[in-house]
PDB file of C-alpha atoms and ligand atoms in Angstrom:
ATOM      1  CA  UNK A   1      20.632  -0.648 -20.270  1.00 92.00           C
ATOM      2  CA  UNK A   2      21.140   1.572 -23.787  1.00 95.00           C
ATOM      3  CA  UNK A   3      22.859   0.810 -26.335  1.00 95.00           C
ATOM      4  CA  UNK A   4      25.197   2.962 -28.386  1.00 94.00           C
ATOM      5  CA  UNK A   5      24.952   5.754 -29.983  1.00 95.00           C
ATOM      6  CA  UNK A   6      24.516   6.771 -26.177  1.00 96.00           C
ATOM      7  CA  UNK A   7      22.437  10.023 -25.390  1.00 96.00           C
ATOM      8  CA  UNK A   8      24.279  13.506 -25.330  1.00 96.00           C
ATOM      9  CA  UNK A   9      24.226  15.822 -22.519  1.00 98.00           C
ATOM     10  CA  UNK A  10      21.810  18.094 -24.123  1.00 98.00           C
ATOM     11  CA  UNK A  11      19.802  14.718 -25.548  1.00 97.00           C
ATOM     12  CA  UNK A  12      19.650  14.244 -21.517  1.00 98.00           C
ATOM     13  CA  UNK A  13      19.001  17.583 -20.241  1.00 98.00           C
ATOM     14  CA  UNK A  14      15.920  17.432 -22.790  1.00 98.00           C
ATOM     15  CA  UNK A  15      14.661  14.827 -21.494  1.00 98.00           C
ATOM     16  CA  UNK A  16      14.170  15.452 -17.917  1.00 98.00           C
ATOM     17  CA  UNK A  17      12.803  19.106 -18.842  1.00 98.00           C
ATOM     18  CA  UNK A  18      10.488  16.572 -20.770  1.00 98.00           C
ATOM     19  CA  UNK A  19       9.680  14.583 -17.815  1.00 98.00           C
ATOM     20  CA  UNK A  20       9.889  17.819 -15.639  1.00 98.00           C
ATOM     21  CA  UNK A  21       6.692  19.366 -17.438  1.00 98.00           C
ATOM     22  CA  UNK A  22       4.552  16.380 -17.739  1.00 97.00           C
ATOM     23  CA  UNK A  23       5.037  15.131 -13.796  1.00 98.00           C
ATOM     24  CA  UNK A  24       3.545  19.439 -13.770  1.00 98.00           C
ATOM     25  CA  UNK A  25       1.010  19.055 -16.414  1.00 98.00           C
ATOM     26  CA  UNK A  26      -0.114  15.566 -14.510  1.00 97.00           C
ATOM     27  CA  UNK A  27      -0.600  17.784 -10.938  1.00 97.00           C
ATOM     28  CA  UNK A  28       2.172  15.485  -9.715  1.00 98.00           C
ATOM     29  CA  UNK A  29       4.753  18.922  -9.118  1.00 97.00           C
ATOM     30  CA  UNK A  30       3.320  21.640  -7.209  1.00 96.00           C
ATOM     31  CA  UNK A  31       5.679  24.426  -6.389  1.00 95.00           C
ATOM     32  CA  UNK A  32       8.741  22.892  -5.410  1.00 96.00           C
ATOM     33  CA  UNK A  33       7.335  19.664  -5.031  1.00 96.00           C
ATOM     34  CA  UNK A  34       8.950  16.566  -6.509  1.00 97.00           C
ATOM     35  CA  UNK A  35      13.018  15.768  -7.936  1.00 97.00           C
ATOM     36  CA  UNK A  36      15.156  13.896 -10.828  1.00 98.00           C
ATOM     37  CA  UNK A  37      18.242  12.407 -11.321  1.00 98.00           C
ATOM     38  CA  UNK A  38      19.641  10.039 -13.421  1.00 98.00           C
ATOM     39  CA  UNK A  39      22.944   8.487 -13.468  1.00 98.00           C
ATOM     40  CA  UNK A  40      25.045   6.868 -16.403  1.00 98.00           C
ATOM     41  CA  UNK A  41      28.583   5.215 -16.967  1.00 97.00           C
ATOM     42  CA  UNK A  42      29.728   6.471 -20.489  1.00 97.00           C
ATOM     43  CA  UNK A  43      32.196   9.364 -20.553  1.00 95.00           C
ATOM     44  CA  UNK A  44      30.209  12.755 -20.908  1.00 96.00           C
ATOM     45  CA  UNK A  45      31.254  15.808 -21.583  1.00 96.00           C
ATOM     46  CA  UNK A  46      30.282  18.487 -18.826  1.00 98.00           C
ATOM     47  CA  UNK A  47      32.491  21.524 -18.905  1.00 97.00           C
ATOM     48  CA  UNK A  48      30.721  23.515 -21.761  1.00 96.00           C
ATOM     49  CA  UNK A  49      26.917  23.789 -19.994  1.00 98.00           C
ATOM     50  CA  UNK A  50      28.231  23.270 -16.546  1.00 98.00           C
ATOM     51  CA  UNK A  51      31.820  25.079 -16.199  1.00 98.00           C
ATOM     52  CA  UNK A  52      32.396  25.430 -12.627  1.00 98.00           C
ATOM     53  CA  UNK A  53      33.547  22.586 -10.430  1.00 98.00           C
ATOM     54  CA  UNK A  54      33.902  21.881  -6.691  1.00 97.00           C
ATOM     55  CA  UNK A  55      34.215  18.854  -4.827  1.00 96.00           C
ATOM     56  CA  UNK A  56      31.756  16.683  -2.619  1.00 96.00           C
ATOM     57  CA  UNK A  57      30.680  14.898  -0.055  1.00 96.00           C
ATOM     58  CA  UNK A  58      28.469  12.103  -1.274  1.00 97.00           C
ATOM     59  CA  UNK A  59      25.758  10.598   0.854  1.00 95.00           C
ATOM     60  CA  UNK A  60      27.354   7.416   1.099  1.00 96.00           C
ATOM     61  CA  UNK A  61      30.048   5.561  -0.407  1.00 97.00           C
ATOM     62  CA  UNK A  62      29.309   3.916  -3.311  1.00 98.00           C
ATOM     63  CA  UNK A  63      33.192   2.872  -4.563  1.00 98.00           C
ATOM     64  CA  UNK A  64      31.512   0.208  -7.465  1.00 97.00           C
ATOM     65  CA  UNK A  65      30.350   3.473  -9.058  1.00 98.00           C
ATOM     66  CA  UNK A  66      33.419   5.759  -9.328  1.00 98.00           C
ATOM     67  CA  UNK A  67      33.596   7.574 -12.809  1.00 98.00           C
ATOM     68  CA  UNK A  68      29.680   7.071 -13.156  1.00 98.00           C
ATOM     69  CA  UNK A  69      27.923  11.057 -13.714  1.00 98.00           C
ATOM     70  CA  UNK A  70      24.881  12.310 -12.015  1.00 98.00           C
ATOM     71  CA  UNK A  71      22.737  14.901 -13.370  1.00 98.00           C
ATOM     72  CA  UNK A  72      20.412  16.200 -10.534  1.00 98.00           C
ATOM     73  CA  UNK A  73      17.923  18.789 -10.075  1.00 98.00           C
ATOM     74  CA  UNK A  74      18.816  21.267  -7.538  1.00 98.00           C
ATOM     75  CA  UNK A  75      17.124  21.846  -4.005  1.00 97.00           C
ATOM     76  CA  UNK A  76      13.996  24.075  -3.751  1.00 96.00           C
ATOM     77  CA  UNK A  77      14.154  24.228  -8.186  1.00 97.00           C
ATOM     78  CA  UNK A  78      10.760  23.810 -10.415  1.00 97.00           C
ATOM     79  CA  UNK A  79      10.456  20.468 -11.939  1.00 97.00           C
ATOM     80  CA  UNK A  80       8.761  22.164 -14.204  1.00 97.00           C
ATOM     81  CA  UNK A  81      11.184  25.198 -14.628  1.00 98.00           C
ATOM     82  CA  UNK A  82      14.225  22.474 -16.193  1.00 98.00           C
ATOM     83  CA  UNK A  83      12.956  22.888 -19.631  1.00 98.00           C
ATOM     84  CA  UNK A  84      13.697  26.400 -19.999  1.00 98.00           C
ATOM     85  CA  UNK A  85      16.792  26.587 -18.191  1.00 98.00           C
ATOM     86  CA  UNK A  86      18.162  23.310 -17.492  1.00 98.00           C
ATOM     87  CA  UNK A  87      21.773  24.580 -16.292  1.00 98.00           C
ATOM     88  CA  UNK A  88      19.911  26.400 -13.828  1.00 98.00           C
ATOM     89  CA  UNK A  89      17.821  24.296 -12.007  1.00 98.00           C
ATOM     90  CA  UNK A  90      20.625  20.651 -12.385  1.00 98.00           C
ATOM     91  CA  UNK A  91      23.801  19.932 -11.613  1.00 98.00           C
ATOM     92  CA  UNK A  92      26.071  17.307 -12.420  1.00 98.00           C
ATOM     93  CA  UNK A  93      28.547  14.715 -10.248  1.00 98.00           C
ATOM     94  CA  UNK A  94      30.995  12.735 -11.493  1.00 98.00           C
ATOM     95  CA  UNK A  95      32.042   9.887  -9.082  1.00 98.00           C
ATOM     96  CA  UNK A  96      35.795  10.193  -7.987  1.00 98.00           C
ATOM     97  CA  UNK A  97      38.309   6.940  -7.173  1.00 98.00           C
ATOM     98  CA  UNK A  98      36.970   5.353  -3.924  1.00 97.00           C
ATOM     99  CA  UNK A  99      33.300   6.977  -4.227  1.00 98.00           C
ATOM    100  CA  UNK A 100      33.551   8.893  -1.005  1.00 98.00           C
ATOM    101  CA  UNK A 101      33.361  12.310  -2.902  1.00 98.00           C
ATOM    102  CA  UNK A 102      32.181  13.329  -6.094  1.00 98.00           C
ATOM    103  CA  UNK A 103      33.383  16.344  -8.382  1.00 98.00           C
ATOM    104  CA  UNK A 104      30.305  18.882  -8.362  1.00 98.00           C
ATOM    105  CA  UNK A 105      29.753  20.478 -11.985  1.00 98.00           C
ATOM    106  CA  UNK A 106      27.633  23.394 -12.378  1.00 98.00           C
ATOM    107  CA  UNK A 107      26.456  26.846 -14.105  1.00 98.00           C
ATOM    108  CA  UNK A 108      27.114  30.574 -13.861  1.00 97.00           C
ATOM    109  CA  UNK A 109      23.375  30.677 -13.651  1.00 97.00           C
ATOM    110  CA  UNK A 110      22.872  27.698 -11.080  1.00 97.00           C
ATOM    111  CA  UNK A 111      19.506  28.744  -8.911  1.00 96.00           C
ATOM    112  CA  UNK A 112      20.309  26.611  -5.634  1.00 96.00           C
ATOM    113  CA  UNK A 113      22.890  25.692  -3.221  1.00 94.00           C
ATOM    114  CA  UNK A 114      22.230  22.330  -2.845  1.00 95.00           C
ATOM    115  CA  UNK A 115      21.213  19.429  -4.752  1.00 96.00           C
ATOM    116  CA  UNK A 116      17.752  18.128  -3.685  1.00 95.00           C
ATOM    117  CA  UNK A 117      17.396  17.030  -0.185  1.00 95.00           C
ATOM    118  CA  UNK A 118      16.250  13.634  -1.298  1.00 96.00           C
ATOM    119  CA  UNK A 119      19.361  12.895  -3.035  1.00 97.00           C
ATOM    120  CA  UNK A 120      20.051  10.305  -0.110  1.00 97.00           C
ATOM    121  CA  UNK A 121      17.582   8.621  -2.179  1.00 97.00           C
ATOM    122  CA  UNK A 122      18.442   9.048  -5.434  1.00 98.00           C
ATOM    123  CA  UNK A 123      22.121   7.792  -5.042  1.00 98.00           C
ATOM    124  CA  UNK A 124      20.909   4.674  -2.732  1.00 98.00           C
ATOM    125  CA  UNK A 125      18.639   3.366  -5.416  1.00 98.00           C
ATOM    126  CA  UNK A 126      20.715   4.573  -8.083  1.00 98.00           C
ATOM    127  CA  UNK A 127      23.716   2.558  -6.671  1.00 98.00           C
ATOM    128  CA  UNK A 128      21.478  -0.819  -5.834  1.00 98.00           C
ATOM    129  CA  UNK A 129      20.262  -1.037  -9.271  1.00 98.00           C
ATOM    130  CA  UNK A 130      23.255  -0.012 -11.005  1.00 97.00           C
ATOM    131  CA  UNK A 131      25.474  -2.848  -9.359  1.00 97.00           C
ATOM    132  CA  UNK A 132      22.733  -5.842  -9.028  1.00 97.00           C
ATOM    133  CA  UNK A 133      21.986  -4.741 -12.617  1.00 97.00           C
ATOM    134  CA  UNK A 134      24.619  -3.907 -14.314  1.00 97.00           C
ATOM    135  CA  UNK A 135      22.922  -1.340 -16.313  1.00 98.00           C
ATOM    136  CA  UNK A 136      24.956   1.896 -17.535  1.00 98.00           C
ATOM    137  CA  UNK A 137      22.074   3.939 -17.128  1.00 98.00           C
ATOM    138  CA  UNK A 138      19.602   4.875 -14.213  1.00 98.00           C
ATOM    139  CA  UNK A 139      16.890   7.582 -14.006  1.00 98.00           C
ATOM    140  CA  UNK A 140      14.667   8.152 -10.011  1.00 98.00           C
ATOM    141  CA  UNK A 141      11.794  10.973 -10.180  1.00 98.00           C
ATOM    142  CA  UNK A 142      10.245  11.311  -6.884  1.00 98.00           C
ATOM    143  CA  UNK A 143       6.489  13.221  -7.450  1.00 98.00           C
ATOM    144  CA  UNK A 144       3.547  13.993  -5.346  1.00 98.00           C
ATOM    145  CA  UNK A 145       0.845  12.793  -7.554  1.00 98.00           C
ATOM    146  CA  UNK A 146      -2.412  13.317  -5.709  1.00 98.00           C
ATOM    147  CA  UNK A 147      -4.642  10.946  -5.868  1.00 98.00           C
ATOM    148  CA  UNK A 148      -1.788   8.373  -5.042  1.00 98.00           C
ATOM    149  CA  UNK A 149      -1.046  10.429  -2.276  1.00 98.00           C
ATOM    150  CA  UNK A 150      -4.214  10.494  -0.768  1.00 98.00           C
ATOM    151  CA  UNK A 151      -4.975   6.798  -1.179  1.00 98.00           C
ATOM    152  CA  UNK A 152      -1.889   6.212   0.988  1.00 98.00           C
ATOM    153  CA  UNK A 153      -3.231   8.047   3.740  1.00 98.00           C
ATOM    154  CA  UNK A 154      -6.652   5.316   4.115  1.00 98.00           C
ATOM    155  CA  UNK A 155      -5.473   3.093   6.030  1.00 98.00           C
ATOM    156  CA  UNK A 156      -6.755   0.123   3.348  1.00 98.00           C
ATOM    157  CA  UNK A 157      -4.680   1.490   1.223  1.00 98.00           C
ATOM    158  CA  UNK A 158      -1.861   1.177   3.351  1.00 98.00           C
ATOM    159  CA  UNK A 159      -1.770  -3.113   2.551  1.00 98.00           C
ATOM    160  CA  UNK A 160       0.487  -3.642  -0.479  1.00 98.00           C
ATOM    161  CA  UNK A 161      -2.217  -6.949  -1.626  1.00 98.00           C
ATOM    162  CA  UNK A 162      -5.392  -4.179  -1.155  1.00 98.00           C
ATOM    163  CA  UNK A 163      -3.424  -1.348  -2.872  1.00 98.00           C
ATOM    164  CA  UNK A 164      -2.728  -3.376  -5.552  1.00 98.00           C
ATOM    165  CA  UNK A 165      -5.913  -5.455  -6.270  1.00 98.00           C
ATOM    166  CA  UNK A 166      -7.482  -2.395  -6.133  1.00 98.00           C
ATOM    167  CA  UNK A 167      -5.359   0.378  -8.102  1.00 98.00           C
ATOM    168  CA  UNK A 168      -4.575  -1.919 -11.320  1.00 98.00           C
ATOM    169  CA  UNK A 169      -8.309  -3.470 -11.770  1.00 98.00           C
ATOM    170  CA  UNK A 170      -9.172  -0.079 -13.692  1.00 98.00           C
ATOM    171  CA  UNK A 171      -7.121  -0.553 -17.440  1.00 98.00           C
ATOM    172  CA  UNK A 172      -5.773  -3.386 -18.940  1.00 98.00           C
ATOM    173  CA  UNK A 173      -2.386  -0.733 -19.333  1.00 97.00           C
ATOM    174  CA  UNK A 174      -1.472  -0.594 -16.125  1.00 98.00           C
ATOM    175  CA  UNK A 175      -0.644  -4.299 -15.124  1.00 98.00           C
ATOM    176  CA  UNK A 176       1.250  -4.154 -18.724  1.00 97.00           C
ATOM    177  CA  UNK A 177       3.626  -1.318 -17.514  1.00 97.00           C
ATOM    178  CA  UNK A 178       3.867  -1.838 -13.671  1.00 98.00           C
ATOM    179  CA  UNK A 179       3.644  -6.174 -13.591  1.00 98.00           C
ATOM    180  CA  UNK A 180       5.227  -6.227 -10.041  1.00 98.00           C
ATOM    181  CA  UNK A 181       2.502  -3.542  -8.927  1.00 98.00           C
ATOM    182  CA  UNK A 182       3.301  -0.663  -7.046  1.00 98.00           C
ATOM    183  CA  UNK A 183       5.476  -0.946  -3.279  1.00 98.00           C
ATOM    184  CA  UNK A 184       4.455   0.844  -0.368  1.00 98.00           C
ATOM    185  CA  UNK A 185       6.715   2.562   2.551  1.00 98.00           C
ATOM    186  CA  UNK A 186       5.107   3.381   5.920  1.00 98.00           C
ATOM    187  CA  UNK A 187       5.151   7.478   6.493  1.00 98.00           C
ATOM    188  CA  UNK A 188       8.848   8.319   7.501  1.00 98.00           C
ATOM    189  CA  UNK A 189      10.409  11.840   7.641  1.00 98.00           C
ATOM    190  CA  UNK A 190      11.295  13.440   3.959  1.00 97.00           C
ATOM    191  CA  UNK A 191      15.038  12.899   3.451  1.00 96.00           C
ATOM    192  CA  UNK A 192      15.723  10.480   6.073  1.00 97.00           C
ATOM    193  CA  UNK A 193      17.735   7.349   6.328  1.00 97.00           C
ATOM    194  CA  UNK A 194      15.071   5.582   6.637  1.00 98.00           C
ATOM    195  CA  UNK A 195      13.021   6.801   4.056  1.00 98.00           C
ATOM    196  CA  UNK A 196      16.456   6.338   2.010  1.00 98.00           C
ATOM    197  CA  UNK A 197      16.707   2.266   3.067  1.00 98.00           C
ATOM    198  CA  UNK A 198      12.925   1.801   2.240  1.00 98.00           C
ATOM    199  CA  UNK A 199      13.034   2.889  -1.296  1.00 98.00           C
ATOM    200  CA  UNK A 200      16.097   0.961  -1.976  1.00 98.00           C
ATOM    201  CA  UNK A 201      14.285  -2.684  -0.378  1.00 98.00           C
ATOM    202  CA  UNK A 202      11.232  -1.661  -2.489  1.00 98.00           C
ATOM    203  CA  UNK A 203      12.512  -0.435  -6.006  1.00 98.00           C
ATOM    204  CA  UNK A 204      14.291  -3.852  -5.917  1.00 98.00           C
ATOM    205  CA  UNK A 205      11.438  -5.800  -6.115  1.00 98.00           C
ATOM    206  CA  UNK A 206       8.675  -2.714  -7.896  1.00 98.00           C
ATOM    207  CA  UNK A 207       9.418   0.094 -10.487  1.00 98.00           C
ATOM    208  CA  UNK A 208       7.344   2.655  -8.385  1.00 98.00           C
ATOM    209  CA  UNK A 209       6.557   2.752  -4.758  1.00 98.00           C
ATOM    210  CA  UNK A 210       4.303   5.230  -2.661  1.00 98.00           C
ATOM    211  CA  UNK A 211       5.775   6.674   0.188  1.00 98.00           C
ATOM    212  CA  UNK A 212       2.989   6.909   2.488  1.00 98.00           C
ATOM    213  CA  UNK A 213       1.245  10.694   2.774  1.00 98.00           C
ATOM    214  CA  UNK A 214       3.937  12.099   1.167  1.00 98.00           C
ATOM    215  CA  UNK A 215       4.445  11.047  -2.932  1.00 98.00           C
ATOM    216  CA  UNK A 216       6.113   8.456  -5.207  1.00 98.00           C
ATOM    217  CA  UNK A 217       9.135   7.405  -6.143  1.00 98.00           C
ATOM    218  CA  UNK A 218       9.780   5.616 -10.040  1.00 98.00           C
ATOM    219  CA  UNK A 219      12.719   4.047 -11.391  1.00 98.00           C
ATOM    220  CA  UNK A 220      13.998   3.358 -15.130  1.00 98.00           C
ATOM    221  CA  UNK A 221      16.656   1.623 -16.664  1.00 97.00           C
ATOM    222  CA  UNK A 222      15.752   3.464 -19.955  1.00 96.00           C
ATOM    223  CA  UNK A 223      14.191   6.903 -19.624  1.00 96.00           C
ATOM    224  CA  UNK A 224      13.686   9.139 -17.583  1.00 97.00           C
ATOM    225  CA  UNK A 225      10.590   9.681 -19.483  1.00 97.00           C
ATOM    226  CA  UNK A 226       9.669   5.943 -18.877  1.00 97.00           C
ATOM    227  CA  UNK A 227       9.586   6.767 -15.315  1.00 98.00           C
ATOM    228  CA  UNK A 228       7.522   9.637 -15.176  1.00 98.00           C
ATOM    229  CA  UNK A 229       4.984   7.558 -17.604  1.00 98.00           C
ATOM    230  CA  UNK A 230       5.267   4.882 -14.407  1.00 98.00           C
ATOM    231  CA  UNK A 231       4.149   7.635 -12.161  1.00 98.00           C
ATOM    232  CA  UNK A 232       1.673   8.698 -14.522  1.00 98.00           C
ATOM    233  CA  UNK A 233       0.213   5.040 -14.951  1.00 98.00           C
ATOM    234  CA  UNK A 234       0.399   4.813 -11.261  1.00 98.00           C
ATOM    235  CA  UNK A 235      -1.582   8.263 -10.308  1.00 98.00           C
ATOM    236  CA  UNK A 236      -4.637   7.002 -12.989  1.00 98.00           C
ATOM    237  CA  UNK A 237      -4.912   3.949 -11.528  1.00 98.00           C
ATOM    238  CA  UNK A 238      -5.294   5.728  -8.134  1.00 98.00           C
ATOM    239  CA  UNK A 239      -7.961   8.074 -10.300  1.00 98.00           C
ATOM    240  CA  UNK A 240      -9.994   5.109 -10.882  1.00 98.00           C
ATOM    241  CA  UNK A 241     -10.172   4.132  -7.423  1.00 98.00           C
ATOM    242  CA  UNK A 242     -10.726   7.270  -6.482  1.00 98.00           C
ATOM    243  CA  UNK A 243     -13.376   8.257  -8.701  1.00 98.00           C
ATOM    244  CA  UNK A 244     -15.183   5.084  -7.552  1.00 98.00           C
ATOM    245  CA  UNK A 245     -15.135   6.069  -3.680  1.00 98.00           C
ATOM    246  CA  UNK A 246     -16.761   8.869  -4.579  1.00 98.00           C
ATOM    247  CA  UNK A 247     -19.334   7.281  -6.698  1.00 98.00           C
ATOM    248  CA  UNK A 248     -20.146   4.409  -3.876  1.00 98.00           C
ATOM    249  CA  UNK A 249     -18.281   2.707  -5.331  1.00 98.00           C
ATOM    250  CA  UNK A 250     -20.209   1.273  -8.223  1.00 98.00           C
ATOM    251  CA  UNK A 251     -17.542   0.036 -10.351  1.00 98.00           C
ATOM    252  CA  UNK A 252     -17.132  -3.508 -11.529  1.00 97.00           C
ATOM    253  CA  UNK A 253     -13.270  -3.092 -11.948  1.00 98.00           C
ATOM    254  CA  UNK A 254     -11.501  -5.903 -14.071  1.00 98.00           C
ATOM    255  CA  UNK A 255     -12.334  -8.914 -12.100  1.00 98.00           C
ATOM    256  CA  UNK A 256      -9.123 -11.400 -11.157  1.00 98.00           C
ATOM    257  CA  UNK A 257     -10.429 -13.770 -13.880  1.00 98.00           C
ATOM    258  CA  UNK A 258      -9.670 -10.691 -16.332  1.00 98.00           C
ATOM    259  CA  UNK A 259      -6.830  -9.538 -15.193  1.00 98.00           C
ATOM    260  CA  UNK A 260      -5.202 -13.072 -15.366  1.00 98.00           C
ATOM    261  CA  UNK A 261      -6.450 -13.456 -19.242  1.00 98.00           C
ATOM    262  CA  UNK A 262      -4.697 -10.002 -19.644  1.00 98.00           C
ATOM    263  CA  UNK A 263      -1.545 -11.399 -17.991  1.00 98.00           C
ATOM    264  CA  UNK A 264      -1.744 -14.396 -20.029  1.00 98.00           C
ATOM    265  CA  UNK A 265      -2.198 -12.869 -23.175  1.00 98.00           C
ATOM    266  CA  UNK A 266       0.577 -10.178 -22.965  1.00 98.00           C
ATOM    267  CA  UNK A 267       3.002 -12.639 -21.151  1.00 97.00           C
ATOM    268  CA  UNK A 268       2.676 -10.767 -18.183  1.00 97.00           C
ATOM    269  CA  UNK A 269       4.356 -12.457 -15.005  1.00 97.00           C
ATOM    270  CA  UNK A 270       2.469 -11.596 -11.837  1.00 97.00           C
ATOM    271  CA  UNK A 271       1.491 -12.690  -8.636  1.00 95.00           C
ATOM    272  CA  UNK A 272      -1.014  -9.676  -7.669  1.00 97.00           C
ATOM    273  CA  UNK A 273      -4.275 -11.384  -9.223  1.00 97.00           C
TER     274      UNK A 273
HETATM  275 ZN1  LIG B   1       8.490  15.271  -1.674  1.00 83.97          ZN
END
């Protein structure tokens, strides 16, 4: 939830260019790899950076949300490409009466037809949080860190309890920033419906979830920077673990004893350790 003075459009745009380079300076963005979106509820003013309108078909109806905006990177864009040119790799949709359609803003120099093909996602989760919440703001990145991505496809790995245990034993940090550890989908096809219903049942209970052999997805009700940091706390962890396969696994690792003195001293409520 922010509080007033409430970003501008250009404070926003910044900000996932922001989160845009770091998810490609933290390997987590290849190519075309990886999206953003983030949707708010205070009037916005879109017609100067994005002039042209059309209307919508949204995903699926989400009538609690009419007048929200989404700003949304575009299908087959750079994530980390929005910095330079934001108006040409997002677009923006403002919610109409009855949330079956949307209103479609966008540039002169727009670099895409579509919006990203996860956007299924994005609105799903989006539209969960935002009405069990109550929050007026929402930012989803979905990334392809790798050594998250590879863990998911050991089957170990592929246990919520083991992924956990063993992913957030490395730094005191990253129980801090991800307390209700990180959620875990089964492999299901990119863009799919149910892909779509998994991230919503998980992102209601974690703030980042693997999907397995494919990426991540991370939520915020702050930043969108805060959830690219979630991604970023996430993909060290899976470092870590990964640097201590390769080592035989000599590690100690915080032991549970630790990790519950950590918990205990930074209030931390969790039932991982
Ligand atoms: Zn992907």
């Amino acid at each position: 939830m922010l509080q007033e003075p409430y970003p501008e459009l250009d404070d926003l745009l910044e900000m996932m260019g922001e989160a845009g380079q770091h998810l490609a300076e933290i390997e987590a963005s290849e190519g075309a790899a990886g999206n953003i979106s983030v949707c708010l509820r205070w009037p916005i003013e879109l017609r100067t950076r994005f002039p042209l309108v059309d209307d919508i078909e949204l995903p699926q109806p989400v009538p609690e949300l009419a007048g929200a905006t989404f700003i949304v990177s575009g299908s087959g864009r750079r994530l980390r490409e929005i910095i330079d040119e934001p108006t040409a790799n997002l677009s923006c949709i403002v919610i109409n009466e009855g949330g079956q359609t949307g209103k479609h803003y966008t540039s002169y120099n727009r670099r895409f037809e579509r919006v990203t093909s996860e956007f299924n996602s994005h609105m799903a989760v989006h539209y969960d949080q935002m009405v069990s919440s109550g929050t007026n703001f929402h930012a989803v990145i979905h990334a392809q860190p790798p050594h998250m991505t590879y863990l998911s496809h050991v089957p170990r790995y592929q246990n919520e309890s083991y992924l956990n245990t063993h992913l957030l034993r490395w730094q005191p940090e990253t129980i801090i920033n991800l307390p209700e550890g990180i959620g875990f989908i089964p492999f299901r096809l990119p863009g799919s419906p149910e892909l779509m219903a998994g991230n919503v049942e998980s992102l209601r209970t974690h703030r980042i979830v693997i999907w397995a052999k494919h990426g991540v997805m991370a939520r915020s009700d702050v930043s969108v920077k805060r959830a690219a940091d979630r991604v970023e706390y996430a993909e060290t962890a899976a470092k870590y673990e990964y640097l201590n396969l390769s080592a035989g696994e000599i590690g100690e690792g915080l032991t549970a004893d630790e990790m519950r003195e950590i918990c205990t001293a930074f209030n931390v409520k969790q039932n991982i350790f």
